[in-house]
Amino acid sequence: MNEQPSGEATSQSGEGVAQGATNEQPGDVAGAAGSTGLYLALTMLTAAAGLAVEIVAGRMIAPYLGMSLYTWTAIIAVVLAGFSLGHWWGGAIAGWPSHKAARAVGWALLAAAITTAASLVLIRLVAGPVIAAGFGPVPTILVITTLLFFAPSLFVGIPSPVLTKLAIDARPADTARTLGRFYAAGAFGSILGTLLAGYVLIAWLGTVRSLVALSLLYLGMAATLFWHAQQRRSTSLVPPAAAVLLAVALLLPSGLMTAAFRSNCTVESQYYCIRIDDMSQSLGTDARVMVLDHLAHGINVRAEPTALVSPYVVMQNALVETHLPGGGAGMRAFFVGGGA
């Protein structure tokens, strides 16, 4: 009889522990679900932004290097190399305590924002010297692409493994489904970013504004993570805010000095960067040339519209005069377009 009350006490104690665990569970699940949803959305958005930058990169370097198999091969290789190293780095960060890992992702996204915006300035500074160095087509394309887009791809590759690990830690009982969701979110984001950049952003905003918009998206995601980390554990927001102000203080003057925030296209269509350049000094008379990306497609001499300037056009005219009866006398041709 003396043992029975002890057994009842033990049973009641066990029930109390179980009830305590049950009472904590709804709050934990709600917090975990909220964090997981945030991490999932950020994973999708970082993947979308990373691929959008890749697509915009092709248009950005086209006025300097053209748009060919070589340029796209270099862009894809450099961006994937950045993603790969970023994922590896993110895997190392994922082992940190959760609050430190979340802040590290915030810093990575802040760095992605800064380096993406800085590419607008860098291309004005490095493209000319690298092209003039005479490395050859492939090395030139690889060097310029690496200087411009490796760093943004590296930093945007960091968040995915870290955010996935944070979501798993938040709900360890749901590890398998969490992995599937995050892989799917990354793939869907990549598709979304590719389609938006190719069909909407460039046609609507142009290259410069698209990269500025993507930089602001990175900045917004970084701010969200810093705020989220600050809510969960009291941490200072001063260092990231100071980093943003310093970046603006450096990028804004250099961007204005190099005209980095102004498109170098007269018109940026869905297909080409179209420029109308003055050739008066080269030809000694008032003349203009239409350039699509980096190739001249039409030259017009104002005082003599029928004048042929491009060597291949002169050769075509000579072939007509040689092979047609009477040297093509009396034959007339009218060309529509050319744009110059």
Short mmCIF file of C-alpha atoms in Angstrom, two decimals:
data_model
loop_
_atom_site.label_atom_id
_atom_site.label_comp_id
_atom_site.label_asym_id
_atom_site.label_seq_id
_atom_site.Cartn_x
_atom_site.Cartn_y
_atom_site.Cartn_z
CA MET A 1 0.00 0.00 0.00
CA ASN A 2 2.87 2.29 0.66
CA GLU A 3 4.14 1.75 -2.91
CA GLN A 4 0.86 2.57 -4.63
CA PRO A 5 0.86 6.33 -3.98
CA SER A 6 4.44 6.46 -5.22
CA GLY A 7 3.40 4.70 -8.42
CA GLU A 8 0.49 7.06 -8.87
CA ALA A 9 2.76 10.01 -8.28
CA THR A 10 5.16 8.70 -10.88
CA SER A 11 2.34 8.19 -13.34
CA GLN A 12 0.98 11.64 -12.73
CA SER A 13 4.46 13.10 -13.08
CA GLY A 14 4.88 11.34 -16.40
CA GLU A 15 1.52 12.64 -17.56
CA GLY A 16 2.54 16.12 -16.49
CA VAL A 17 5.69 15.93 -18.59
CA ALA A 18 3.70 14.67 -21.55
CA GLN A 19 1.18 17.45 -21.14
CA GLY A 20 3.99 19.99 -20.86
CA ALA A 21 5.49 18.73 -24.11
CA THR A 22 2.08 18.84 -25.72
CA ASN A 23 1.52 22.39 -24.54
CA GLU A 24 4.83 23.53 -26.10
CA GLN A 25 4.30 21.72 -29.37
CA PRO A 26 1.74 24.00 -31.09
CA GLY A 27 3.90 27.08 -30.57
CA ASP A 28 6.99 25.25 -31.76
CA VAL A 29 5.20 23.95 -34.83
CA ALA A 30 3.82 27.39 -35.67
CA GLY A 31 7.24 29.00 -35.31
CA ALA A 32 8.88 26.23 -37.30
CA ALA A 33 6.24 26.46 -40.04
CA GLY A 34 6.70 30.22 -40.27
CA SER A 35 10.47 29.94 -40.51
CA THR A 36 10.26 27.09 -43.01
CA GLY A 37 7.90 29.09 -45.22
CA LEU A 38 10.27 32.06 -45.17
CA TYR A 39 13.28 29.89 -45.95
CA LEU A 40 11.40 28.17 -48.78
CA ALA A 41 10.39 31.50 -50.34
CA LEU A 42 13.94 32.84 -50.06
CA THR A 43 15.33 29.68 -51.68
CA MET A 44 12.98 30.11 -54.64
CA LEU A 45 13.72 33.83 -55.00
CA THR A 46 17.51 33.42 -54.79
CA ALA A 47 17.38 30.74 -57.50
CA ALA A 48 15.18 32.97 -59.66
CA ALA A 49 17.46 35.98 -59.22
CA GLY A 50 20.61 33.95 -59.89
CA LEU A 51 19.30 32.67 -63.23
CA ALA A 52 17.89 36.07 -64.14
CA VAL A 53 21.33 37.60 -63.68
CA GLU A 54 22.74 34.88 -65.96
CA ILE A 55 20.28 35.76 -68.75
CA VAL A 56 20.80 39.50 -68.36
CA ALA A 57 24.57 38.90 -68.44
CA GLY A 58 24.29 37.73 -72.05
CA ARG A 59 22.62 40.96 -73.11
CA MET A 60 24.98 43.05 -70.97
CA ILE A 61 28.18 41.87 -72.67
CA ALA A 62 26.67 41.68 -76.19
CA PRO A 63 27.62 45.28 -77.14
CA TYR A 64 31.24 44.45 -76.29
CA LEU A 65 31.65 40.81 -77.34
CA GLY A 66 28.56 39.95 -79.36
CA MET A 67 26.13 37.15 -78.57
CA SER A 68 27.33 33.77 -79.77
CA LEU A 69 27.91 30.18 -78.70
CA TYR A 70 31.23 31.31 -77.19
CA THR A 71 29.67 34.01 -75.03
CA TRP A 72 26.83 31.82 -73.77
CA THR A 73 29.21 28.94 -73.04
CA ALA A 74 31.41 31.25 -70.98
CA ILE A 75 28.48 32.80 -69.12
CA ILE A 76 26.91 29.45 -68.24
CA ALA A 77 30.26 27.97 -67.15
CA VAL A 78 31.20 30.96 -64.98
CA VAL A 79 27.77 31.22 -63.35
CA LEU A 80 27.66 27.48 -62.61
CA ALA A 81 31.18 27.63 -61.19
CA GLY A 82 30.05 30.41 -58.88
CA PHE A 83 26.96 28.46 -57.84
CA SER A 84 29.06 25.36 -57.15
CA LEU A 85 31.58 27.11 -54.93
CA GLY A 86 28.76 29.00 -53.23
CA HIS A 87 26.90 25.77 -52.46
CA TRP A 88 30.10 24.26 -51.02
CA TRP A 89 30.65 27.34 -48.87
CA GLY A 90 27.01 27.32 -47.82
CA GLY A 91 27.35 23.69 -46.76
CA ALA A 92 30.13 24.69 -44.38
CA ILE A 93 28.04 27.57 -42.98
CA ALA A 94 25.04 25.25 -42.52
CA GLY A 95 26.84 23.58 -39.61
CA TRP A 96 26.93 26.81 -37.61
CA PRO A 97 24.39 27.67 -34.89
CA SER A 98 21.11 28.62 -36.52
CA HIS A 99 21.14 32.33 -35.65
CA LYS A 100 24.71 32.74 -36.94
CA ALA A 101 23.93 30.76 -40.10
CA ALA A 102 20.86 32.90 -40.83
CA ARG A 103 22.88 36.11 -40.45
CA ALA A 104 25.59 34.66 -42.68
CA VAL A 105 22.98 34.12 -45.41
CA GLY A 106 21.91 37.73 -44.93
CA TRP A 107 25.51 38.85 -45.47
CA ALA A 108 25.80 36.61 -48.54
CA LEU A 109 22.69 38.16 -50.08
CA LEU A 110 23.96 41.63 -49.24
CA ALA A 111 27.23 40.77 -51.01
CA ALA A 112 25.22 39.45 -53.99
CA ALA A 113 23.36 42.77 -54.18
CA ILE A 114 26.57 44.80 -54.07
CA THR A 115 28.48 42.69 -56.62
CA THR A 116 25.52 42.56 -59.01
CA ALA A 117 25.22 46.35 -58.96
CA ALA A 118 29.01 46.68 -59.20
CA SER A 119 29.02 44.68 -62.47
CA LEU A 120 27.43 47.71 -64.16
CA VAL A 121 30.47 49.78 -63.20
CA LEU A 122 33.05 47.05 -63.77
CA ILE A 123 32.08 46.37 -67.36
CA ARG A 124 32.76 50.02 -68.24
CA LEU A 125 36.16 49.81 -66.55
CA VAL A 126 37.49 46.40 -67.62
CA ALA A 127 35.92 45.57 -71.01
CA GLY A 128 38.06 47.99 -73.03
CA PRO A 129 41.45 47.07 -71.48
CA VAL A 130 40.76 43.31 -71.60
CA ILE A 131 39.65 43.43 -75.24
CA ALA A 132 42.67 45.59 -76.14
CA ALA A 133 45.02 43.11 -74.45
CA GLY A 134 44.61 40.77 -77.42
CA PHE A 135 44.08 37.50 -75.55
CA GLY A 136 41.96 36.03 -78.34
CA PRO A 137 38.17 35.61 -78.47
CA VAL A 138 37.66 32.77 -75.98
CA PRO A 139 40.08 33.95 -73.24
CA THR A 140 38.75 37.51 -73.58
CA ILE A 141 35.16 36.35 -73.12
CA LEU A 142 36.10 34.13 -70.17
CA VAL A 143 38.10 36.87 -68.42
CA ILE A 144 35.39 39.52 -68.77
CA THR A 145 32.60 37.14 -67.78
CA THR A 146 34.52 35.92 -64.73
CA LEU A 147 35.34 39.45 -63.56
CA LEU A 148 31.70 40.50 -63.84
CA PHE A 149 29.57 37.54 -62.85
CA PHE A 150 31.55 35.00 -60.81
CA ALA A 151 31.20 36.90 -57.52
CA PRO A 152 27.41 37.48 -57.76
CA SER A 153 26.91 33.79 -58.58
CA LEU A 154 29.18 32.72 -55.72
CA PHE A 155 27.27 34.72 -53.12
CA VAL A 156 23.83 33.71 -54.38
CA GLY A 157 24.90 30.05 -54.25
CA ILE A 158 25.43 30.22 -50.48
CA PRO A 159 21.81 30.53 -49.21
CA SER A 160 20.27 27.31 -50.59
CA PRO A 161 22.11 24.69 -48.47
CA VAL A 162 22.01 26.89 -45.37
CA LEU A 163 18.28 27.62 -45.63
CA THR A 164 17.53 23.96 -46.28
CA LYS A 165 19.48 22.94 -43.17
CA LEU A 166 17.72 25.61 -41.08
CA ALA A 167 14.34 24.31 -42.26
CA ILE A 168 15.33 20.73 -41.41
CA ASP A 169 16.48 21.80 -37.96
CA ALA A 170 13.16 23.60 -37.43
CA ARG A 171 11.18 20.44 -38.27
CA PRO A 172 13.50 17.43 -37.94
CA ALA A 173 10.61 14.96 -38.12
CA ASP A 174 9.83 16.13 -41.67
CA THR A 175 13.34 15.94 -43.13
CA ALA A 176 12.55 13.96 -46.29
CA ARG A 177 9.67 16.18 -47.39
CA THR A 178 11.63 19.31 -46.51
CA LEU A 179 14.47 18.26 -48.80
CA GLY A 180 12.03 17.61 -51.63
CA ARG A 181 10.29 20.94 -51.16
CA PHE A 182 13.52 22.90 -51.17
CA TYR A 183 14.92 21.15 -54.24
CA ALA A 184 11.62 21.79 -56.02
CA ALA A 185 11.58 25.44 -54.93
CA GLY A 186 15.11 25.96 -56.25
CA ALA A 187 14.29 24.35 -59.60
CA PHE A 188 11.02 26.27 -59.94
CA GLY A 189 12.77 29.53 -59.07
CA SER A 190 15.43 28.88 -61.70
CA ILE A 191 12.76 28.34 -64.36
CA LEU A 192 10.83 31.40 -63.22
CA GLY A 193 13.93 33.62 -63.25
CA THR A 194 14.94 32.44 -66.71
CA LEU A 195 11.50 33.10 -68.20
CA LEU A 196 11.06 36.47 -66.50
CA ALA A 197 14.47 37.72 -67.58
CA GLY A 198 14.18 36.49 -71.15
CA TYR A 199 10.59 37.49 -71.85
CA VAL A 200 9.77 40.31 -69.44
CA LEU A 201 12.60 42.09 -67.62
CA ILE A 202 14.94 42.88 -70.52
CA ALA A 203 12.12 43.92 -72.86
CA TRP A 204 10.39 45.96 -70.16
CA LEU A 205 13.23 47.41 -68.09
CA GLY A 206 16.35 46.92 -70.20
CA THR A 207 19.68 45.56 -68.99
CA VAL A 208 20.70 48.31 -66.57
CA ARG A 209 17.36 48.60 -64.81
CA SER A 210 17.00 44.81 -64.66
CA LEU A 211 20.30 44.46 -62.81
CA VAL A 212 19.40 47.33 -60.49
CA ALA A 213 16.04 45.65 -59.78
CA LEU A 214 17.75 42.31 -59.07
CA SER A 215 20.22 44.04 -56.76
CA LEU A 216 17.32 45.58 -54.86
CA LEU A 217 15.67 42.14 -54.64
CA TYR A 218 18.84 40.71 -53.10
CA LEU A 219 18.96 43.66 -50.72
CA GLY A 220 15.34 43.11 -49.70
CA MET A 221 15.95 39.42 -49.00
CA ALA A 222 19.04 40.26 -46.96
CA ALA A 223 17.09 42.80 -44.91
CA THR A 224 14.35 40.22 -44.31
CA LEU A 225 16.84 37.70 -42.95
CA PHE A 226 18.61 40.25 -40.76
CA TRP A 227 15.26 41.35 -39.34
CA HIS A 228 14.16 37.73 -38.83
CA ALA A 229 17.40 36.92 -37.01
CA GLN A 230 17.06 40.07 -34.91
CA GLN A 231 13.53 39.09 -33.89
CA ARG A 232 14.62 35.62 -32.78
CA ARG A 233 17.76 36.78 -31.01
CA SER A 234 18.62 40.37 -30.20
CA THR A 235 21.35 41.27 -32.70
CA SER A 236 22.47 44.60 -34.05
CA LEU A 237 21.32 45.79 -37.46
CA VAL A 238 23.99 48.49 -37.54
CA PRO A 239 26.76 46.49 -39.33
CA PRO A 240 24.64 45.49 -42.36
CA ALA A 241 23.14 48.98 -42.57
CA ALA A 242 26.64 50.47 -42.49
CA ALA A 243 27.75 48.06 -45.23
CA VAL A 244 24.85 49.18 -47.46
CA LEU A 245 25.66 52.85 -46.93
CA LEU A 246 29.35 52.24 -47.69
CA ALA A 247 28.48 50.35 -50.88
CA VAL A 248 26.17 53.14 -52.04
CA ALA A 249 28.85 55.73 -51.24
CA LEU A 250 31.33 53.84 -53.43
CA LEU A 251 29.08 52.67 -56.26
CA LEU A 252 27.02 55.80 -56.86
CA PRO A 253 29.90 58.20 -57.65
CA SER A 254 31.79 55.61 -59.70
CA GLY A 255 28.59 54.71 -61.55
CA LEU A 256 27.91 58.34 -62.38
CA MET A 257 31.51 58.88 -63.51
CA THR A 258 31.42 55.88 -65.87
CA ALA A 259 27.79 56.38 -66.99
CA ALA A 260 27.21 52.86 -65.69
CA PHE A 261 23.57 53.48 -64.85
CA ARG A 262 22.73 54.71 -68.35
CA SER A 263 22.21 52.24 -71.18
CA ASN A 264 24.74 52.46 -73.99
CA CYS A 265 22.01 51.43 -76.45
CA THR A 266 20.04 53.97 -78.46
CA VAL A 267 17.20 51.44 -78.31
CA GLU A 268 17.24 48.14 -76.44
CA SER A 269 14.79 45.86 -78.19
CA GLN A 270 13.75 42.32 -77.34
CA TYR A 271 16.43 41.09 -79.72
CA TYR A 272 19.37 43.52 -79.87
CA CYS A 273 21.13 46.44 -78.31
CA ILE A 274 20.69 48.95 -81.15
CA ARG A 275 23.06 51.91 -81.37
CA ILE A 276 23.25 54.74 -83.91
CA ASP A 277 26.82 56.05 -83.90
CA ASP A 278 28.35 59.01 -85.68
CA MET A 279 30.91 58.08 -88.39
CA SER A 280 31.52 61.61 -89.65
CA GLN A 281 35.10 61.74 -88.40
CA SER A 282 36.01 58.40 -90.00
CA LEU A 283 34.48 59.19 -93.41
CA GLY A 284 35.12 62.93 -93.52
CA THR A 285 31.46 63.69 -94.11
CA ASP A 286 28.20 63.57 -92.17
CA ALA A 287 27.47 59.84 -91.77
CA ARG A 288 25.93 57.44 -89.29
CA VAL A 289 26.18 53.70 -88.65
CA MET A 290 23.64 51.34 -87.11
CA VAL A 291 25.20 48.78 -84.77
CA LEU A 292 23.34 45.68 -83.58
CA ASP A 293 25.07 44.47 -80.41
CA HIS A 294 28.67 44.89 -81.62
CA LEU A 295 28.34 44.55 -85.42
CA ALA A 296 27.74 47.38 -87.91
CA HIS A 297 24.68 46.64 -90.07
CA GLY A 298 24.17 49.80 -92.10
CA ILE A 299 26.06 53.02 -92.94
CA ASN A 300 24.36 56.08 -94.34
CA VAL A 301 26.06 59.15 -95.82
CA ARG A 302 23.68 62.05 -95.44
CA ALA A 303 24.80 63.99 -98.54
CA GLU A 304 24.90 60.87 -100.75
CA PRO A 305 22.38 58.24 -99.63
CA THR A 306 23.32 55.93 -102.53
CA ALA A 307 26.99 55.81 -101.50
CA LEU A 308 28.26 52.32 -100.60
CA VAL A 309 30.66 52.30 -97.66
CA SER A 310 30.90 48.76 -96.30
CA PRO A 311 33.40 46.66 -98.31
CA TYR A 312 31.07 43.65 -98.60
CA VAL A 313 28.33 45.88 -100.07
CA VAL A 314 30.80 47.37 -102.56
CA MET A 315 31.79 43.82 -103.56
CA GLN A 316 28.15 42.80 -104.05
CA ASN A 317 27.61 45.80 -106.31
CA ALA A 318 30.76 44.94 -108.28
CA LEU A 319 29.55 41.36 -108.79
CA VAL A 320 26.23 42.65 -110.14
CA GLU A 321 28.00 44.98 -112.58
CA THR A 322 30.32 42.18 -113.69
CA HIS A 323 27.81 39.41 -114.29
CA LEU A 324 24.69 41.22 -115.51
CA PRO A 325 24.41 42.20 -119.18
CA GLY A 326 25.59 45.72 -119.81
CA GLY A 327 27.09 45.95 -116.35
CA GLY A 328 23.63 46.15 -114.84
CA ALA A 329 22.89 49.39 -116.67
CA GLY A 330 19.35 50.53 -116.07
CA MET A 331 18.90 48.12 -113.16
CA ARG A 332 17.63 49.69 -109.98
CA ALA A 333 17.33 48.26 -106.47
CA PHE A 334 15.69 49.73 -103.42
CA PHE A 335 16.65 48.54 -99.93
CA VAL A 336 14.24 49.04 -97.05
CA GLY A 337 15.71 49.25 -93.57
CA GLY A 338 19.29 49.54 -92.43
CA GLY A 339 18.38 52.02 -89.72
CA ALA A 340 21.26 54.43 -90.17
#
